[in-house]
PDB file of C-alpha atoms in Angstrom:
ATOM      1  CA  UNK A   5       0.000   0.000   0.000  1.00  0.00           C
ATOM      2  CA  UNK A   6       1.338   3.520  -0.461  1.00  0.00           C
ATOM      3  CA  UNK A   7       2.886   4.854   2.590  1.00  0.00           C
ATOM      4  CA  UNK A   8       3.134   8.291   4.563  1.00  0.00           C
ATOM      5  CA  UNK A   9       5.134  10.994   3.818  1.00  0.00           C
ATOM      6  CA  UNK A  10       7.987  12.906   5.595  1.00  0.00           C
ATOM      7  CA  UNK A  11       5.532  14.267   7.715  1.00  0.00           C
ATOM      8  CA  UNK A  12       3.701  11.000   8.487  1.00  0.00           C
ATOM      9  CA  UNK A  13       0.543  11.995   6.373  1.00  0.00           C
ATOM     10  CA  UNK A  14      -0.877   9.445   3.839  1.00  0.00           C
ATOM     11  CA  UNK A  15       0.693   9.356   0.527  1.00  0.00           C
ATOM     12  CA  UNK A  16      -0.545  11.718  -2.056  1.00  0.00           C
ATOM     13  CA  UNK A  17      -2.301   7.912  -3.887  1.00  0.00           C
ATOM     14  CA  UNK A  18      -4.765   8.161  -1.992  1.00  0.00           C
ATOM     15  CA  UNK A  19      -6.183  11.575  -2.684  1.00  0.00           C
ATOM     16  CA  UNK A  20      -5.553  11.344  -6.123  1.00  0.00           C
ATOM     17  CA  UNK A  21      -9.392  10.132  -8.281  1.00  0.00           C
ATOM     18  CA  UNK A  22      -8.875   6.877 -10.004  1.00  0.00           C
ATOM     19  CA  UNK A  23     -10.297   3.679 -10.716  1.00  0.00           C
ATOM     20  CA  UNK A  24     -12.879   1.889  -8.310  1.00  0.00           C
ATOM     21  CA  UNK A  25     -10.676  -1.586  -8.416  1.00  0.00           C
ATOM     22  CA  UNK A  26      -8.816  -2.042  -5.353  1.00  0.00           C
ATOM     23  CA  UNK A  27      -6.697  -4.560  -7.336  1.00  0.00           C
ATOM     24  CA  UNK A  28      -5.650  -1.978  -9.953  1.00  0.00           C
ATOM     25  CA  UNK A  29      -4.999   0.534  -7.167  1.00  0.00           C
ATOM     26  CA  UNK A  30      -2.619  -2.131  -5.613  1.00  0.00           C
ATOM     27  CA  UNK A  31      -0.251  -2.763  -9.043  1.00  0.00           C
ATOM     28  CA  UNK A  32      -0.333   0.989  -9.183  1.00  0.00           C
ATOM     29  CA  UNK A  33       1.407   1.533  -5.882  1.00  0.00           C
ATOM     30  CA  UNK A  34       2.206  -1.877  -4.625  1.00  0.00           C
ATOM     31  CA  UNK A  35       2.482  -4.743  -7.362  1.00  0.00           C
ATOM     32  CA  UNK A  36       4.373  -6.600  -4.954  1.00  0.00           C
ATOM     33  CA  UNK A  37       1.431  -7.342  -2.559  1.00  0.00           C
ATOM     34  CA  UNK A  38      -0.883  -8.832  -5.211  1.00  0.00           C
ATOM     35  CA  UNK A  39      -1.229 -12.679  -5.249  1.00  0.00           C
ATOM     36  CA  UNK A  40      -1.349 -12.843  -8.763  1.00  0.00           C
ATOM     37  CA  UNK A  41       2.547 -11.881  -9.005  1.00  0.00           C
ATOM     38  CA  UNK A  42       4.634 -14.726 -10.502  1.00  0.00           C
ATOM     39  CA  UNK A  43       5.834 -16.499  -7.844  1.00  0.00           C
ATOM     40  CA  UNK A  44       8.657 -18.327  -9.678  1.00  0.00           C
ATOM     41  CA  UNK A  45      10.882 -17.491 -12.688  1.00  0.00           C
ATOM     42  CA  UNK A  46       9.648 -17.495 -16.580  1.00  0.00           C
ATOM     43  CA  UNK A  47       9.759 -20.872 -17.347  1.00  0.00           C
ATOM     44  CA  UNK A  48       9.895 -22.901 -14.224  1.00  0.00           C
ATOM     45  CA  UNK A  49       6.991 -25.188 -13.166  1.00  0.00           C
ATOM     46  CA  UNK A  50       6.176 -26.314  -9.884  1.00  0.00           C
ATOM     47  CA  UNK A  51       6.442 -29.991  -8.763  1.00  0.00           C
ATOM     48  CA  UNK A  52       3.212 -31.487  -8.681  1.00  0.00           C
ATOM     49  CA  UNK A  53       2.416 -31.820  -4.916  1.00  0.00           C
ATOM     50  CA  UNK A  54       4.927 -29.380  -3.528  1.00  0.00           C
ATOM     51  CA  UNK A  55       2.141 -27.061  -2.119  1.00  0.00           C
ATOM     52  CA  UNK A  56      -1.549 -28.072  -0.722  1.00  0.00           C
ATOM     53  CA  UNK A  57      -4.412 -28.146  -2.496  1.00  0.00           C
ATOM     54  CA  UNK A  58      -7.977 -27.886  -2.048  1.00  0.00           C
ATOM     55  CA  UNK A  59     -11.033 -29.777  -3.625  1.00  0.00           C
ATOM     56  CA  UNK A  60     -14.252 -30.056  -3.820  1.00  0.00           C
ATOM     57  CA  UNK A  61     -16.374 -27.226  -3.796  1.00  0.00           C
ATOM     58  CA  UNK A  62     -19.904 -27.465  -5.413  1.00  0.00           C
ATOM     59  CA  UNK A  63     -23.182 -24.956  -5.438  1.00  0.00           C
ATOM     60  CA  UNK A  64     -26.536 -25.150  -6.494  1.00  0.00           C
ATOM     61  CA  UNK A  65     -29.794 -23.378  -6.547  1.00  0.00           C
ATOM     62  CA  UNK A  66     -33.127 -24.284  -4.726  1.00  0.00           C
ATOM     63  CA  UNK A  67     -36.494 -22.884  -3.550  1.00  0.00           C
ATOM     64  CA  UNK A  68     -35.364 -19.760  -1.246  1.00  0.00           C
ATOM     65  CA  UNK A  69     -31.961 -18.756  -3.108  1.00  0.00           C
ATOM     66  CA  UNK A  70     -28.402 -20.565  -3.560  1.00  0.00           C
ATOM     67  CA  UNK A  71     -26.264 -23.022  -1.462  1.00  0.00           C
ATOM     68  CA  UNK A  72     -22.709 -23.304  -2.160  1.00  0.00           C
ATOM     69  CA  UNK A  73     -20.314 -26.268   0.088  1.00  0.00           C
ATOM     70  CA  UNK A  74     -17.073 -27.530   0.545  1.00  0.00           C
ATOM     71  CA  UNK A  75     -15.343 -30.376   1.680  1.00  0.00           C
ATOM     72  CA  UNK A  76     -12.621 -30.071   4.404  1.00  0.00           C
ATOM     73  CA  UNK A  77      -9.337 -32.107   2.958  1.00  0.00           C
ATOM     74  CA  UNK A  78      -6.330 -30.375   1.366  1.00  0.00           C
ATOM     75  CA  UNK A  79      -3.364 -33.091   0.064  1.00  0.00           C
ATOM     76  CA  UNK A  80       0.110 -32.854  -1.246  1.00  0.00           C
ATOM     77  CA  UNK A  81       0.256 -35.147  -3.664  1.00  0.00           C
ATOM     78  CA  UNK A  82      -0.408 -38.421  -1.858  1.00  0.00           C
ATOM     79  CA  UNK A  83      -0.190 -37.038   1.650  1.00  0.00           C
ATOM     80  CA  UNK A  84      -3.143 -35.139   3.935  1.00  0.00           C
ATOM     81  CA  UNK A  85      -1.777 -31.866   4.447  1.00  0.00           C
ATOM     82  CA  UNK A  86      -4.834 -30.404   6.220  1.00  0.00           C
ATOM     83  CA  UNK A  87      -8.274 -31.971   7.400  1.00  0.00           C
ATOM     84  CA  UNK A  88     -10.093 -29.075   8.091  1.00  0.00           C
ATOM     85  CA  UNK A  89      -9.757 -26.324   5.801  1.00  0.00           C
ATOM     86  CA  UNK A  90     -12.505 -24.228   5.356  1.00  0.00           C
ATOM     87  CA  UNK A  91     -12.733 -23.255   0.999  1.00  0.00           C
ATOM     88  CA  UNK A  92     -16.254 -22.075   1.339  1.00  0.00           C
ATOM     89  CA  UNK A  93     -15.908 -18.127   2.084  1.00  0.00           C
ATOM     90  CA  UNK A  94     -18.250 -14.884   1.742  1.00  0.00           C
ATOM     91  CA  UNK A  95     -17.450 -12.491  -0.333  1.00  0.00           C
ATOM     92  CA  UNK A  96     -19.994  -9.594   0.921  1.00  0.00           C
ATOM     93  CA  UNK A  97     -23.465  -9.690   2.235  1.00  0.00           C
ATOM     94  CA  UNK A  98     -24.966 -11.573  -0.254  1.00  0.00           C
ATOM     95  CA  UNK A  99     -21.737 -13.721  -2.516  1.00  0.00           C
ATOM     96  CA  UNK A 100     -19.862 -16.340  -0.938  1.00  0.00           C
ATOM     97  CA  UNK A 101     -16.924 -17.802  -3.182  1.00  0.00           C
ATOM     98  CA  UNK A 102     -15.354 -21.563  -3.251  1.00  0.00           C
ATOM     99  CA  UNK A 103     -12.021 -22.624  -4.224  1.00  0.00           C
ATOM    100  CA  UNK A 104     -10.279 -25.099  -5.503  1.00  0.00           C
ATOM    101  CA  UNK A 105      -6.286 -25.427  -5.955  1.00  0.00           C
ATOM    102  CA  UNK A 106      -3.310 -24.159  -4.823  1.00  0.00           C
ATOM    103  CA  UNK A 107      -4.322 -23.254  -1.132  1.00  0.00           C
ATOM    104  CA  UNK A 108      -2.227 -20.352  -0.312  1.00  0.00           C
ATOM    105  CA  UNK A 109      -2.619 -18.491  -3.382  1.00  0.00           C
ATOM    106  CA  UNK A 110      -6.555 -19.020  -3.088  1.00  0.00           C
ATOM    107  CA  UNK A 111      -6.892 -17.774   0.333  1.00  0.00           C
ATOM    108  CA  UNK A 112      -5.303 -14.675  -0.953  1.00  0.00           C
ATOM    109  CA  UNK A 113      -7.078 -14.074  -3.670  1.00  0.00           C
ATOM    110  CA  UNK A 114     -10.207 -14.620  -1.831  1.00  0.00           C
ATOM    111  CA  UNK A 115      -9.207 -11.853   0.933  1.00  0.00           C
ATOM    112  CA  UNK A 116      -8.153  -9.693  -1.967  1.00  0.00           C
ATOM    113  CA  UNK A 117     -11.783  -9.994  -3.625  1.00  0.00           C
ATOM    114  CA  UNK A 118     -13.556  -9.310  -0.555  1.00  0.00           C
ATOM    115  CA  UNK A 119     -11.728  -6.053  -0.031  1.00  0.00           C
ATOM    116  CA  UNK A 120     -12.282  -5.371  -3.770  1.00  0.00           C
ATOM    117  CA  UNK A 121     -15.804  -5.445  -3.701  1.00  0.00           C
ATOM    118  CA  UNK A 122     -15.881  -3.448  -0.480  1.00  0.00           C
ATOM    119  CA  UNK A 123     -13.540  -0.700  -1.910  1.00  0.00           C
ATOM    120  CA  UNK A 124     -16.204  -0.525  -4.878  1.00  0.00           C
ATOM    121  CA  UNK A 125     -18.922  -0.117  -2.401  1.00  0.00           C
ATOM    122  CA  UNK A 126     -17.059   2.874  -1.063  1.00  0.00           C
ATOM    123  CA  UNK A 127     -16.047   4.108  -4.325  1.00  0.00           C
ATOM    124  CA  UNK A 128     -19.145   4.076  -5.958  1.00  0.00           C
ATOM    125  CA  UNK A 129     -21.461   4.294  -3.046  1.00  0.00           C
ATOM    126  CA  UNK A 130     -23.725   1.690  -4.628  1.00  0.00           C
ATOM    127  CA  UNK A 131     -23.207  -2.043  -4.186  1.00  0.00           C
ATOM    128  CA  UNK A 132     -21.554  -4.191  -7.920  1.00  0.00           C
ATOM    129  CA  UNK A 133     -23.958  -5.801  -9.706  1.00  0.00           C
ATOM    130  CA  UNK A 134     -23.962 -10.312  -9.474  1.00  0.00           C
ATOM    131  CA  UNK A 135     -22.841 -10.258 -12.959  1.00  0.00           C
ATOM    132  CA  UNK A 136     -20.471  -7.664 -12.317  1.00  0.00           C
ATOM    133  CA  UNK A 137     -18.858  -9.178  -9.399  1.00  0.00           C
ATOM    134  CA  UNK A 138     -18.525 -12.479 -11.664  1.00  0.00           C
ATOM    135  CA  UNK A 139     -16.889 -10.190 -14.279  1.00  0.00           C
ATOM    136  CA  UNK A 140     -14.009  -8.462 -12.018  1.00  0.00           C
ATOM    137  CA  UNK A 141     -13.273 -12.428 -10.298  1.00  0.00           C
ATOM    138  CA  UNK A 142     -12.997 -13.541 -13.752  1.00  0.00           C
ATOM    139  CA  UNK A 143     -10.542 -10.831 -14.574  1.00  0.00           C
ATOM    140  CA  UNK A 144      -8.696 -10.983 -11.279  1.00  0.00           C
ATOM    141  CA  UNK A 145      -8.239 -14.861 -11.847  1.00  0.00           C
ATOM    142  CA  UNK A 146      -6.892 -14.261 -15.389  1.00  0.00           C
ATOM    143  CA  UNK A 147      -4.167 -11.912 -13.922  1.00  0.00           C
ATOM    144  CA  UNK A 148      -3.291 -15.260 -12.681  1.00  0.00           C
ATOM    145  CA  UNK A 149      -2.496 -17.077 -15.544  1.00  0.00           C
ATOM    146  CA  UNK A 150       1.088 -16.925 -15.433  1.00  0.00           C
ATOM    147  CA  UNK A 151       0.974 -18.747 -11.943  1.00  0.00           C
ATOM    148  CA  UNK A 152      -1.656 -21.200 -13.029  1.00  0.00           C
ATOM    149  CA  UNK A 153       0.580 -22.385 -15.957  1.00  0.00           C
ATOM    150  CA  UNK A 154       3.762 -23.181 -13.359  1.00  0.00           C
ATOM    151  CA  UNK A 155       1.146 -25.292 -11.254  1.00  0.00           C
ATOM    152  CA  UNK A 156      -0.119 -22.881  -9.201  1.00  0.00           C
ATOM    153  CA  UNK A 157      -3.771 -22.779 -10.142  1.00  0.00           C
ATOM    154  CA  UNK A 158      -6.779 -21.027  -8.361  1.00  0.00           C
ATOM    155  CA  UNK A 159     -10.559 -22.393 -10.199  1.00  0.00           C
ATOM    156  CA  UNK A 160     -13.203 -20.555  -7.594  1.00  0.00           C
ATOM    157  CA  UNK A 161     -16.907 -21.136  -7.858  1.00  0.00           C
ATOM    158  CA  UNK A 162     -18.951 -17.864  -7.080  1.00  0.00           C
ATOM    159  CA  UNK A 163     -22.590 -18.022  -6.049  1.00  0.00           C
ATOM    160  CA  UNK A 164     -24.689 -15.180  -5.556  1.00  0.00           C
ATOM    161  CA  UNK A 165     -28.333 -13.890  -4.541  1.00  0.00           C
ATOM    162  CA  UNK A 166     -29.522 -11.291  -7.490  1.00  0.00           C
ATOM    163  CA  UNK A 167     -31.605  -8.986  -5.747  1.00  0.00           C
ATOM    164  CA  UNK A 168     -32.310  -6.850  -8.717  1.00  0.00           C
ATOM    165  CA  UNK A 169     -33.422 -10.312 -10.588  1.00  0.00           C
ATOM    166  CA  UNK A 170     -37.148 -11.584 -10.831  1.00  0.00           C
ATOM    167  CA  UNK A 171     -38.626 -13.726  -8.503  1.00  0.00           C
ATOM    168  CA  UNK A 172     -37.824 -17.098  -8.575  1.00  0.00           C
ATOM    169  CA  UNK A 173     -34.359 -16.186 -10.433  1.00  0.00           C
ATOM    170  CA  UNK A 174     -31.963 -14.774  -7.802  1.00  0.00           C
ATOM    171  CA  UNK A 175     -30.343 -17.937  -6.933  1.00  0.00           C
ATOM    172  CA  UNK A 176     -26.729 -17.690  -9.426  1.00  0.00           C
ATOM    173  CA  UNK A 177     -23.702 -20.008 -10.035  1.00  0.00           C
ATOM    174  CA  UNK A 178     -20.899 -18.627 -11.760  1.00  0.00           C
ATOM    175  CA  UNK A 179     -17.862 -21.530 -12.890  1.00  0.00           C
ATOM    176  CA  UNK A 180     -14.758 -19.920 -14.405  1.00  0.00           C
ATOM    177  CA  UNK A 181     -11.378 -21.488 -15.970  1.00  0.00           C
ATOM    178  CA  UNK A 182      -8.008 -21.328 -15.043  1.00  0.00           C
ATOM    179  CA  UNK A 183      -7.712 -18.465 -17.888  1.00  0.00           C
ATOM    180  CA  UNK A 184     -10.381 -16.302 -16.506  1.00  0.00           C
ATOM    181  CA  UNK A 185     -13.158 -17.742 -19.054  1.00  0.00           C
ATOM    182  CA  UNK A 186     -16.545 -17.148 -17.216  1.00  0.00           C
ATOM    183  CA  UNK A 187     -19.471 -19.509 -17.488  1.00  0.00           C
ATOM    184  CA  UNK A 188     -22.760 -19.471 -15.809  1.00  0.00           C
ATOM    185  CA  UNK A 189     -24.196 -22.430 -14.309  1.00  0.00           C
ATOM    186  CA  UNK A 190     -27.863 -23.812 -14.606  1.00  0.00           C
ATOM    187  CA  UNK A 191     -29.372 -25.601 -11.346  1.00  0.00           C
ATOM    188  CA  UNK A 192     -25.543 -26.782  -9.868  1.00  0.00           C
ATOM    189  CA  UNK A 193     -22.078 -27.064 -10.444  1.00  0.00           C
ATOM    190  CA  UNK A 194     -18.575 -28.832  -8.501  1.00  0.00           C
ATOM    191  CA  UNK A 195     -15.365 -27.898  -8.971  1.00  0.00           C
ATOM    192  CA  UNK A 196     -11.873 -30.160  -8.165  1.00  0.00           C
ATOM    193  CA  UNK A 197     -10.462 -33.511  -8.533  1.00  0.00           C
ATOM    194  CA  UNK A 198     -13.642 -34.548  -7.418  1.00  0.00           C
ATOM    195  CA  UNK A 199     -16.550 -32.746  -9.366  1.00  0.00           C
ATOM    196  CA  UNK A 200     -17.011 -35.313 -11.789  1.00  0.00           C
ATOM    197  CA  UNK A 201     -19.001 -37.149  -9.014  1.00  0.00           C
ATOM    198  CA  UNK A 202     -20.463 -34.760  -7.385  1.00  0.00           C
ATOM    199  CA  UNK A 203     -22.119 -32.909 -10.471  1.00  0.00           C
ATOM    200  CA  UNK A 204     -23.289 -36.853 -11.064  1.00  0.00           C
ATOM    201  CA  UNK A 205     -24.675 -36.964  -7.320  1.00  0.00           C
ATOM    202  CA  UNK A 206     -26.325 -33.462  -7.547  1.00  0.00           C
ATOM    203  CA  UNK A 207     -27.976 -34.773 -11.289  1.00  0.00           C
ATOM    204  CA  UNK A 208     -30.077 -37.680  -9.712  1.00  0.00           C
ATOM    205  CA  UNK A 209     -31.383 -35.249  -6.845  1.00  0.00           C
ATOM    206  CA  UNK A 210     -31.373 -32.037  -7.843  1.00  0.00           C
ATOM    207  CA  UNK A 211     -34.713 -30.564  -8.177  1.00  0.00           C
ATOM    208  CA  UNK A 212     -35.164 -26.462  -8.177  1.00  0.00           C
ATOM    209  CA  UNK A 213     -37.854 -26.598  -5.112  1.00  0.00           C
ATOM    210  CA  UNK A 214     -35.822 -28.117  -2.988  1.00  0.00           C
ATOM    211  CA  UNK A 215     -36.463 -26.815   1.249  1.00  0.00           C
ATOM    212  CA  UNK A 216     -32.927 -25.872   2.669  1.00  0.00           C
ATOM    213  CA  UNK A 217     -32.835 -28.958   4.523  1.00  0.00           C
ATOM    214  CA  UNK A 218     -33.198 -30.963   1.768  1.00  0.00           C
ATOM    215  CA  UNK A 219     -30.405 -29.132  -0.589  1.00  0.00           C
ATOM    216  CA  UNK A 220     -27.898 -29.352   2.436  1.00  0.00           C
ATOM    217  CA  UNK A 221     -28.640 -33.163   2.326  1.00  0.00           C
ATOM    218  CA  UNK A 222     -28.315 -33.020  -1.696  1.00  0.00           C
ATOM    219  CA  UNK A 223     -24.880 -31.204  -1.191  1.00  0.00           C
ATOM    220  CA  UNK A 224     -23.570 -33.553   1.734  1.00  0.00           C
ATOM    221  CA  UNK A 225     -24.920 -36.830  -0.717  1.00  0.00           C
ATOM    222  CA  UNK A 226     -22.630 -34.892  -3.785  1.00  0.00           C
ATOM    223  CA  UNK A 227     -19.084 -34.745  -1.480  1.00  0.00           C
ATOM    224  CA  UNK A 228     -19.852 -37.995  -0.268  1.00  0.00           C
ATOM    225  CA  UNK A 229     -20.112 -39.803  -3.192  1.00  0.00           C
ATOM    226  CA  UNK A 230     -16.835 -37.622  -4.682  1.00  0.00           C
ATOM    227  CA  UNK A 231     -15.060 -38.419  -1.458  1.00  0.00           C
ATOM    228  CA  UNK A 232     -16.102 -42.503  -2.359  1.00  0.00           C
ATOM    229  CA  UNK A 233     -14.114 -42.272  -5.926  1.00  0.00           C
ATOM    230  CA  UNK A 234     -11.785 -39.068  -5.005  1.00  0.00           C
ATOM    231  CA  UNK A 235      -8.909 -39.594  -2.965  1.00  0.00           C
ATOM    232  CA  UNK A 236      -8.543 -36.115  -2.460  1.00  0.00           C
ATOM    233  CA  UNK A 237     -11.789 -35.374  -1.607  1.00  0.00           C
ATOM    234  CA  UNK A 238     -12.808 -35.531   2.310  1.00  0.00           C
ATOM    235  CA  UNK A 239     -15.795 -37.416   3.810  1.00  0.00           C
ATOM    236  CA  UNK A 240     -17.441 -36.054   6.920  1.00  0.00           C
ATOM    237  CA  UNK A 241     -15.350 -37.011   9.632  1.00  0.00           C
ATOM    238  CA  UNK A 242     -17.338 -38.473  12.263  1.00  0.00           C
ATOM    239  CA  UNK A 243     -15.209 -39.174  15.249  1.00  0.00           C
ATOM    240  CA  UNK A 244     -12.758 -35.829  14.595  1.00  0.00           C
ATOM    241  CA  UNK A 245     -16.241 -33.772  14.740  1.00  0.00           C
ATOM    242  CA  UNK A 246     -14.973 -32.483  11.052  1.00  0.00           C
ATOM    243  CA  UNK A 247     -17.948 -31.807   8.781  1.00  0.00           C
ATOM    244  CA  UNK A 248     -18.202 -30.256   5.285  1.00  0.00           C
ATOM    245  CA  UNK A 249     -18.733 -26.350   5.025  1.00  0.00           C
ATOM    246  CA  UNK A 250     -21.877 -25.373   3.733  1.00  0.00           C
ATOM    247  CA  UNK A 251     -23.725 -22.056   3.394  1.00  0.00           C
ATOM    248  CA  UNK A 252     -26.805 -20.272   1.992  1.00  0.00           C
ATOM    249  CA  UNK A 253     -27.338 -17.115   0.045  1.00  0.00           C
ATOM    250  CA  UNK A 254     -31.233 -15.904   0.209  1.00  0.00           C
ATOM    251  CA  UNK A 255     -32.665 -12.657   0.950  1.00  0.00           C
ATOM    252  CA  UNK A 256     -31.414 -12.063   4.519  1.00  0.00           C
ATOM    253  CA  UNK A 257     -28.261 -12.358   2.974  1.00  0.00           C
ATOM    254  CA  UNK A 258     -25.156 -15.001   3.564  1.00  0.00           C
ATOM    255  CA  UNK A 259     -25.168 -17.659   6.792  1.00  0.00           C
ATOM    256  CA  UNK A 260     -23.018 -20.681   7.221  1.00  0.00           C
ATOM    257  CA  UNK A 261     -25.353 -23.515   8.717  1.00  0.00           C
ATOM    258  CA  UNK A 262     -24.027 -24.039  12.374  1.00  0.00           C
ATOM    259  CA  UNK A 263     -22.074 -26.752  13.106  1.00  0.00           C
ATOM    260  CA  UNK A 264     -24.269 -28.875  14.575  1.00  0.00           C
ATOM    261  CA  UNK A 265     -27.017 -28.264  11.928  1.00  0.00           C
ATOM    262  CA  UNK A 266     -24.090 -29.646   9.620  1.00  0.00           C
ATOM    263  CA  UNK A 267     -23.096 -32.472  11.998  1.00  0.00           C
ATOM    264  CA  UNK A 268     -26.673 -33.849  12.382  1.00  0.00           C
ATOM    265  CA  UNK A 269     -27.314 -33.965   8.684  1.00  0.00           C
ATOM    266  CA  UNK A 270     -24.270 -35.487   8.365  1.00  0.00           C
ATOM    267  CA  UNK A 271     -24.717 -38.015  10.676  1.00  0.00           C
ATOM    268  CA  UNK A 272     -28.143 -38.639   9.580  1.00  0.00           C
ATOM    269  CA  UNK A 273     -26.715 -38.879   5.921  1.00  0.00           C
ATOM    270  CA  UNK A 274     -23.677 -41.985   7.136  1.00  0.00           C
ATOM    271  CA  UNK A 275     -27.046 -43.418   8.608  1.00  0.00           C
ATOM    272  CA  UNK A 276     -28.746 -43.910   5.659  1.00  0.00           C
ATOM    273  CA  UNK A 277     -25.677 -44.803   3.764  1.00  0.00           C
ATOM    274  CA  UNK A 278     -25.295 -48.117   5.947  1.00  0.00           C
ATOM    275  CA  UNK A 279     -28.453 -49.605   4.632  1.00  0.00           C
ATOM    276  CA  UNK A 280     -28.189 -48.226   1.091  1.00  0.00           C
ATOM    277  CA  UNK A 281     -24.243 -47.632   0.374  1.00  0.00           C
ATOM    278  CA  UNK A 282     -24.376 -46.105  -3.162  1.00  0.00           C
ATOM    279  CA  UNK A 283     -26.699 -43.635  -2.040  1.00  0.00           C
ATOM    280  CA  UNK A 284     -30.244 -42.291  -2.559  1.00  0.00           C
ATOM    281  CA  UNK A 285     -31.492 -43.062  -6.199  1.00  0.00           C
ATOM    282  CA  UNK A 286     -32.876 -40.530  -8.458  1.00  0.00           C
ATOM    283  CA  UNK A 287     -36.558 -39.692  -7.524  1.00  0.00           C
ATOM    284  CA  UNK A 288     -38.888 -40.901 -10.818  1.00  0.00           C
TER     285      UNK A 288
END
């Protein structure tokens, strides 16, 4: 950040008009500081399993507005580096963000996105649109292309409650690429190693009028079955009291279901699983 001057007053920056990005602010003045600066030289790539990294994150939509969830597990290659990390984050009052990849770099760029949107906020006096808060992650993420082609790739998952959208519509999922390419999502999405199962999970019980209680159990069933085929995905973890992150985006804005709201669905979830193993089956 620009400093003081001789006389310990702030730094002429931050009088000066300019853009309403925070993150443009910051490579004016401090380029250093911004998680999206190369972290190795041109050229070199990054051992796979050198740093932690975090899957999977999924969201999807249902009767009051948008869930989003994470598992807890980050690995190193074939090691657990961390059983309890928490991917699932808000963003402001009514967008929460997901992760998956390099862990330190994400966490950064999360923090980085929640200060831009409040500097915006400030800036502008008016709150960003959904759509453009999906625009400035997708450009903040390309900024870290460089990174994401030594190894070192961040793929978040935005969702988002569209208060200016119609009834019935304000639940959004927003996917991007590790290039920045922005895509939004019908119903659900996953990202990570182990999406592929729980976008297959979420497409047998998925259905848009879902209660809260009964997307929370959709979303548990998802990282269950992509912890049962994803090594890197983690289950809930019943004797350590660890249980997957999940949250909801509606009109009173964003809450992250207690604990032991999350624990007892959880458990009830493992319950059912010992009589029927692969699951709940797709309702006819």
């Amino acid at each position: 950040m620009p400093g003081n001057d001789a006389a310990g007053l702030p730094s002429e920056a931050f009088f000066t008009p300019g853009t309403s990005s925070f993150t443009e602010f910051l490579a004016a003045h401090r380029p250093g500081l911004l998680p999206t600066t190369p972290a190795l030289p041109g050229g070199i790539r990054m051992a796979p399993g050198a740093f932690p990294h975090g899957t999977t994150v999924l969201a999807l939509t249902y009767r009051d507005g948008v869930l989003i969830a994470g598992d807890r597990r980050a690995t190193m290659g074939h090691l657990i580096a961390q059983r309890d990390l928490v991917k699932v984050h808000p963003a402001d009052d009514y967008t929460a963000v997901a992760f998956a990849g390099t862990v330190g770099l994400a966490l950064d760029m999360v923090r980085l996105y929640q200060v831009e949107l409040t500097h915006f906020e400030k800036i502008e006096g008016t709150p960003m649109t959904l759509a453009g808060k999906a625009t400035r992650l997708a450009a903040m993420i390309r900024q870290n292309l460089a990174q994401a082609m030594q190894g070192l790739a961040v793929v978040p998952l935005l969702a988002g409650y569209d208060v200016t959208a119609p009834d019935g519509g304000r639940g959004r999922i927003f996917g991007f690429d590790a290039a920045g390419g922005l895509y939004e999502k019908r119903d659900f999405h996953a990202e990570g190693s182990g999406s592929p199962y729980a976008r297959g999970a979420l497409k047998k019980l998925y259905r848009p009028d879902l209660t809260r209680r009964e997307a929370a159990l959709a979303a548990l069933q998802a990282l269950y079955d992509a912890a049962d085929d994803d090594s890197a995905t983690g289950g809930p973890d019943l004797n350590r009291r660890i249980f997957p992150v999940v949250c909801v985006i509606t009109a009173d804005g964003f809450e992250r279901l207690p604990e032991a709201e999350t624990g007892d669905l959880s458990r009830e979830m493992v319950e059912r699983r010992t009589a029927h193993p692969d699951g709940p089956h797709a309702t006819p």
